[in-house]
Short mmCIF file of N, CA and C in Angstrom, two decimals:
data_model
loop_
_atom_site.label_atom_id
_atom_site.label_comp_id
_atom_site.label_asym_id
_atom_site.label_seq_id
_atom_site.Cartn_x
_atom_site.Cartn_y
_atom_site.Cartn_z
N MET D 1362 31.36 4.36 10.04
CA MET D 1362 30.12 3.24 9.90
C MET D 1362 29.66 3.24 11.29
N ASN D 1363 28.66 2.92 11.31
CA ASN D 1363 27.69 2.82 12.69
C ASN D 1363 27.96 1.37 13.28
N ALA D 1364 28.35 1.23 14.60
CA ALA D 1364 28.45 0.13 15.19
C ALA D 1364 27.29 -0.70 15.44
N LEU D 1365 26.21 0.11 15.72
CA LEU D 1365 24.75 -0.50 15.81
C LEU D 1365 24.18 -0.59 14.71
N ARG D 1366 23.31 -1.50 14.24
CA ARG D 1366 22.77 -1.65 13.09
C ARG D 1366 21.32 -2.48 13.29
N ASN D 1367 20.37 -1.91 12.74
CA ASN D 1367 18.91 -2.49 12.84
C ASN D 1367 18.76 -3.46 11.72
N LYS D 1368 18.07 -4.54 11.47
CA LYS D 1368 18.03 -5.25 10.49
C LYS D 1368 16.36 -5.46 10.26
N VAL D 1369 15.79 -5.27 9.15
CA VAL D 1369 14.40 -5.48 8.77
C VAL D 1369 14.28 -6.10 7.60
N GLN D 1370 13.30 -7.26 7.54
CA GLN D 1370 12.94 -8.09 6.48
C GLN D 1370 11.66 -7.90 6.22
N LEU D 1371 11.59 -7.22 4.87
CA LEU D 1371 10.23 -6.88 4.36
C LEU D 1371 9.91 -7.99 3.30
N ILE D 1372 8.77 -8.59 3.20
CA ILE D 1372 8.06 -9.31 2.20
C ILE D 1372 7.17 -8.86 1.41
N GLY D 1373 7.34 -8.92 0.20
CA GLY D 1373 6.42 -8.23 -0.83
C GLY D 1373 7.08 -8.07 -2.20
N ARG D 1374 6.39 -7.19 -3.06
CA ARG D 1374 6.97 -7.07 -4.31
C ARG D 1374 7.40 -5.43 -4.49
N LEU D 1375 8.60 -5.40 -4.66
CA LEU D 1375 8.86 -3.84 -4.94
C LEU D 1375 8.16 -3.30 -6.08
N GLY D 1376 7.84 -1.95 -5.92
CA GLY D 1376 7.07 -1.32 -6.92
C GLY D 1376 7.86 -0.59 -7.98
N GLN D 1377 9.07 -0.32 -7.43
CA GLN D 1377 10.12 0.21 -8.43
C GLN D 1377 11.57 0.03 -7.86
N ASP D 1378 12.42 0.25 -8.40
CA ASP D 1378 13.70 0.02 -7.93
C ASP D 1378 14.04 0.96 -6.90
N PRO D 1379 14.79 0.64 -5.71
CA PRO D 1379 14.94 1.47 -4.53
C PRO D 1379 15.83 2.70 -5.04
N GLU D 1380 15.63 3.76 -4.23
CA GLU D 1380 16.47 4.96 -4.49
C GLU D 1380 17.39 5.22 -3.18
N ILE D 1381 18.73 5.25 -3.37
CA ILE D 1381 19.45 5.75 -2.25
C ILE D 1381 19.63 7.25 -2.25
N VAL D 1382 19.31 7.93 -1.00
CA VAL D 1382 19.56 9.27 -0.90
C VAL D 1382 20.87 9.43 0.11
N THR D 1383 21.68 10.49 -0.36
CA THR D 1383 22.74 10.68 0.45
C THR D 1383 22.61 12.08 1.10
N PHE D 1384 22.57 12.08 2.16
CA PHE D 1384 22.38 13.68 2.72
C PHE D 1384 23.89 14.22 3.02
N ALA D 1385 23.79 15.35 3.10
CA ALA D 1385 25.07 16.18 3.33
C ALA D 1385 25.98 15.71 4.32
N ASP D 1386 25.50 15.30 5.38
CA ASP D 1386 26.48 14.79 6.51
C ASP D 1386 26.94 13.11 6.44
N GLY D 1387 26.65 12.77 5.22
CA GLY D 1387 27.00 11.34 5.02
C GLY D 1387 26.02 10.29 5.18
N ASN D 1388 25.05 10.60 5.75
CA ASN D 1388 24.02 9.46 6.12
C ASN D 1388 23.27 9.32 5.08
N LYS D 1389 22.86 7.96 4.86
CA LYS D 1389 22.03 7.57 3.72
C LYS D 1389 20.73 7.11 3.99
N MET D 1390 19.87 6.91 3.24
CA MET D 1390 18.51 6.42 3.47
C MET D 1390 17.80 6.01 2.05
N ALA D 1391 17.15 4.85 2.28
CA ALA D 1391 16.86 4.30 0.82
C ALA D 1391 15.08 4.32 0.79
N LYS D 1392 14.74 4.73 -0.29
CA LYS D 1392 13.35 4.99 -0.54
C LYS D 1392 12.84 3.84 -1.60
N PHE D 1393 11.64 3.17 -1.54
CA PHE D 1393 10.91 2.45 -2.14
C PHE D 1393 9.74 2.18 -1.93
N SER D 1394 8.96 1.45 -2.96
CA SER D 1394 7.53 1.26 -2.67
C SER D 1394 7.35 -0.37 -2.76
N MET D 1395 6.68 -0.74 -1.87
CA MET D 1395 6.19 -2.24 -1.82
C MET D 1395 4.96 -2.47 -1.83
N ALA D 1396 4.67 -3.51 -2.83
CA ALA D 1396 3.37 -4.10 -2.73
C ALA D 1396 3.09 -5.64 -2.03
N THR D 1397 2.01 -5.35 -1.12
CA THR D 1397 1.86 -6.64 -0.53
C THR D 1397 0.24 -7.07 -0.67
N ASP D 1398 0.29 -8.40 -0.32
CA ASP D 1398 -1.26 -8.98 -0.63
C ASP D 1398 -2.19 -8.19 0.34
N ASP D 1399 -2.83 -7.37 -0.09
CA ASP D 1399 -3.65 -6.68 1.10
C ASP D 1399 -5.34 -7.03 0.73
N SER D 1400 -5.56 -8.07 -0.08
CA SER D 1400 -7.10 -8.28 -0.23
C SER D 1400 -7.27 -9.78 -0.31
N TYR D 1401 -8.29 -10.28 0.00
CA TYR D 1401 -8.48 -11.79 -0.18
C TYR D 1401 -9.86 -11.85 -0.16
N LYS D 1402 -10.58 -13.02 -0.44
CA LYS D 1402 -11.95 -13.29 -0.23
C LYS D 1402 -12.02 -14.66 0.42
N ASP D 1403 -13.07 -14.96 1.27
CA ASP D 1403 -13.19 -16.34 2.22
C ASP D 1403 -13.94 -17.14 1.07
N LYS D 1404 -14.10 -18.21 1.62
CA LYS D 1404 -14.67 -19.42 1.07
C LYS D 1404 -16.33 -18.93 0.53
N ASP D 1405 -16.76 -18.07 1.06
CA ASP D 1405 -18.16 -17.76 0.59
C ASP D 1405 -18.18 -16.63 -0.46
N GLY D 1406 -16.98 -16.11 -0.74
CA GLY D 1406 -16.57 -14.96 -1.91
C GLY D 1406 -16.72 -13.74 -1.40
N LYS D 1407 -16.74 -13.55 0.09
CA LYS D 1407 -16.70 -12.12 0.65
C LYS D 1407 -15.37 -11.67 0.63
N VAL D 1408 -15.09 -10.30 0.01
CA VAL D 1408 -13.96 -9.70 -0.16
C VAL D 1408 -13.57 -8.93 1.07
N PHE D 1409 -12.21 -9.17 1.51
CA PHE D 1409 -11.74 -8.59 2.80
C PHE D 1409 -10.66 -7.55 2.08
N LEU D 1410 -10.50 -6.44 2.87
CA LEU D 1410 -9.26 -5.45 2.48
C LEU D 1410 -8.45 -5.09 3.70
N PHE D 1411 -7.36 -4.96 3.42
CA PHE D 1411 -6.45 -4.34 4.53
C PHE D 1411 -6.27 -2.99 4.46
N ARG D 1412 -6.80 -2.03 5.56
CA ARG D 1412 -6.97 -0.66 5.79
C ARG D 1412 -7.25 0.03 4.50
N PRO D 1413 -8.06 -0.11 3.92
CA PRO D 1413 -8.41 0.82 2.58
C PRO D 1413 -8.52 2.32 2.99
N MET D 1414 -8.80 2.64 4.10
CA MET D 1414 -9.16 4.07 4.51
C MET D 1414 -7.63 4.62 4.58
N GLU D 1415 -6.68 3.83 5.22
CA GLU D 1415 -5.42 4.44 5.23
C GLU D 1415 -4.57 4.60 4.08
N ASN D 1416 -4.97 3.41 3.13
CA ASN D 1416 -4.24 3.81 1.80
C ASN D 1416 -4.94 5.13 1.14
N VAL D 1417 -6.13 5.65 1.32
CA VAL D 1417 -6.58 6.89 0.72
C VAL D 1417 -5.99 7.97 1.35
N LYS D 1418 -5.91 7.98 2.52
CA LYS D 1418 -5.22 8.90 3.32
C LYS D 1418 -3.91 9.08 2.91
N ARG D 1419 -3.13 7.96 2.80
CA ARG D 1419 -1.78 8.21 2.29
C ARG D 1419 -1.70 8.86 0.91
N LEU D 1420 -2.63 8.39 0.25
CA LEU D 1420 -2.62 8.76 -1.28
C LEU D 1420 -2.71 10.19 -1.24
N ASN D 1421 -3.67 10.76 -0.35
CA ASN D 1421 -4.23 12.16 -0.31
C ASN D 1421 -2.87 13.04 0.26
N LYS D 1422 -2.37 12.54 1.28
CA LYS D 1422 -1.20 13.06 1.76
C LYS D 1422 0.04 13.35 0.69
N SER D 1423 0.08 12.37 0.05
CA SER D 1423 1.06 12.58 -1.35
C SER D 1423 0.53 13.57 -2.12
N ALA D 1424 -1.04 13.51 -2.60
CA ALA D 1424 -1.33 14.44 -3.47
C ALA D 1424 -1.12 16.12 -2.93
N LYS D 1425 -1.19 16.17 -1.55
CA LYS D 1425 -1.26 17.57 -0.97
C LYS D 1425 0.30 17.87 -1.27
N ARG D 1426 1.36 17.07 -1.08
CA ARG D 1426 2.65 17.31 -1.31
C ARG D 1426 3.14 17.72 -2.79
N LEU D 1427 2.37 17.05 -3.61
CA LEU D 1427 2.40 17.33 -4.98
C LEU D 1427 1.67 18.27 -5.55
N ALA D 1428 0.95 18.97 -4.65
CA ALA D 1428 0.03 20.10 -5.01
C ALA D 1428 -1.18 19.67 -6.07
N ILE D 1429 -1.46 18.49 -6.21
CA ILE D 1429 -2.66 18.13 -6.87
C ILE D 1429 -3.94 17.73 -6.15
N PRO D 1430 -4.90 17.89 -6.83
CA PRO D 1430 -6.06 17.64 -5.93
C PRO D 1430 -6.37 16.29 -5.30
N GLU D 1431 -6.72 16.36 -4.10
CA GLU D 1431 -7.04 15.20 -3.26
C GLU D 1431 -8.17 14.48 -3.76
N LEU D 1432 -8.31 13.21 -3.42
CA LEU D 1432 -9.49 12.35 -3.63
C LEU D 1432 -10.32 12.28 -2.38
N PRO D 1433 -11.62 12.83 -2.67
CA PRO D 1433 -12.48 12.56 -1.38
C PRO D 1433 -12.51 10.97 -1.13
N GLU D 1434 -12.46 10.92 0.32
CA GLU D 1434 -12.38 9.37 0.74
C GLU D 1434 -13.65 8.66 0.47
N ASP D 1435 -14.74 9.31 0.50
CA ASP D 1435 -16.12 8.39 0.12
C ASP D 1435 -16.25 7.94 -1.23
N PHE D 1436 -15.49 8.99 -2.05
CA PHE D 1436 -15.69 8.74 -3.44
C PHE D 1436 -14.53 7.42 -3.92
N PHE D 1437 -13.30 7.51 -3.35
CA PHE D 1437 -12.38 6.58 -3.28
C PHE D 1437 -13.11 5.05 -2.88
N MET D 1438 -13.72 5.02 -1.87
CA MET D 1438 -14.28 3.77 -1.23
C MET D 1438 -15.34 3.48 -2.15
N GLU D 1439 -16.25 4.14 -2.76
CA GLU D 1439 -17.34 3.74 -3.59
C GLU D 1439 -16.63 3.17 -4.98
N GLY D 1440 -15.71 4.08 -5.50
CA GLY D 1440 -14.78 3.37 -6.64
C GLY D 1440 -14.18 2.13 -6.48
N LEU D 1441 -13.59 1.90 -5.45
CA LEU D 1441 -13.02 0.70 -4.99
C LEU D 1441 -13.86 -0.34 -4.79
N LYS D 1442 -15.00 -0.11 -4.24
CA LYS D 1442 -15.98 -1.30 -4.28
C LYS D 1442 -16.62 -1.84 -5.50
N ALA D 1443 -16.76 -0.77 -6.48
CA ALA D 1443 -17.15 -1.09 -7.81
C ALA D 1443 -16.07 -1.78 -8.69
N LEU D 1444 -14.83 -1.33 -8.28
CA LEU D 1444 -13.69 -2.08 -9.01
C LEU D 1444 -13.64 -3.55 -8.46
N LEU D 1445 -13.54 -3.57 -7.26
CA LEU D 1445 -13.78 -5.05 -6.75
C LEU D 1445 -14.92 -5.81 -7.25
N GLU D 1446 -16.09 -5.59 -7.16
CA GLU D 1446 -17.17 -6.03 -7.64
C GLU D 1446 -16.81 -6.75 -9.14
N VAL D 1447 -16.19 -5.88 -10.08
CA VAL D 1447 -15.81 -6.10 -11.51
C VAL D 1447 -14.70 -7.16 -11.45
N GLU D 1448 -13.75 -6.94 -10.50
CA GLU D 1448 -12.71 -7.77 -10.52
C GLU D 1448 -12.40 -8.99 -9.56
N LYS D 1449 -13.47 -9.28 -8.95
CA LYS D 1449 -13.48 -10.23 -7.69
C LYS D 1449 -12.97 -11.48 -8.23
N ASP D 1450 -13.30 -11.91 -9.36
CA ASP D 1450 -12.60 -13.27 -9.71
C ASP D 1450 -11.11 -13.39 -9.74
N TRP D 1451 -10.34 -12.14 -9.68
CA TRP D 1451 -8.92 -12.11 -9.48
C TRP D 1451 -8.37 -12.04 -8.24
N ILE D 1452 -9.25 -11.89 -7.17
CA ILE D 1452 -8.84 -11.75 -5.94
C ILE D 1452 -8.82 -13.29 -5.28
N PRO D 1453 -7.49 -13.67 -4.75
CA PRO D 1453 -7.33 -15.09 -3.94
C PRO D 1453 -8.10 -15.17 -3.06
N GLU D 1454 -8.45 -16.40 -2.73
CA GLU D 1454 -9.16 -16.96 -1.77
C GLU D 1454 -8.26 -17.59 -0.44
N LYS D 1455 -8.45 -17.33 0.59
CA LYS D 1455 -7.71 -17.76 1.62
C LYS D 1455 -8.38 -17.49 3.00
N GLU D 1456 -8.00 -18.25 4.08
CA GLU D 1456 -8.61 -18.09 5.35
C GLU D 1456 -8.18 -16.70 6.02
N GLY D 1457 -9.14 -16.03 6.65
CA GLY D 1457 -9.06 -14.81 7.13
C GLY D 1457 -8.29 -14.97 8.50
#
């Protein structure tokens, strides 16, 4: 067992149960997905998103690894904007 340990506290909702991977040398790694509040609207109803371009880049990186087609970034943003317009009543209001 390692004498030195790091501690990280993550706040969000797990997307699925964590998976523990054990390597041949005995080291372990936890893999999980986490959802965080990354969108909100201000008192005037303007919607703000947290790094949507980073999200599509991460999605495309996964698509490449899975050998499935990547999603064009401009197409993703166009679809995201359309979805947010339809679903804006569900987006929480808070100060930026």
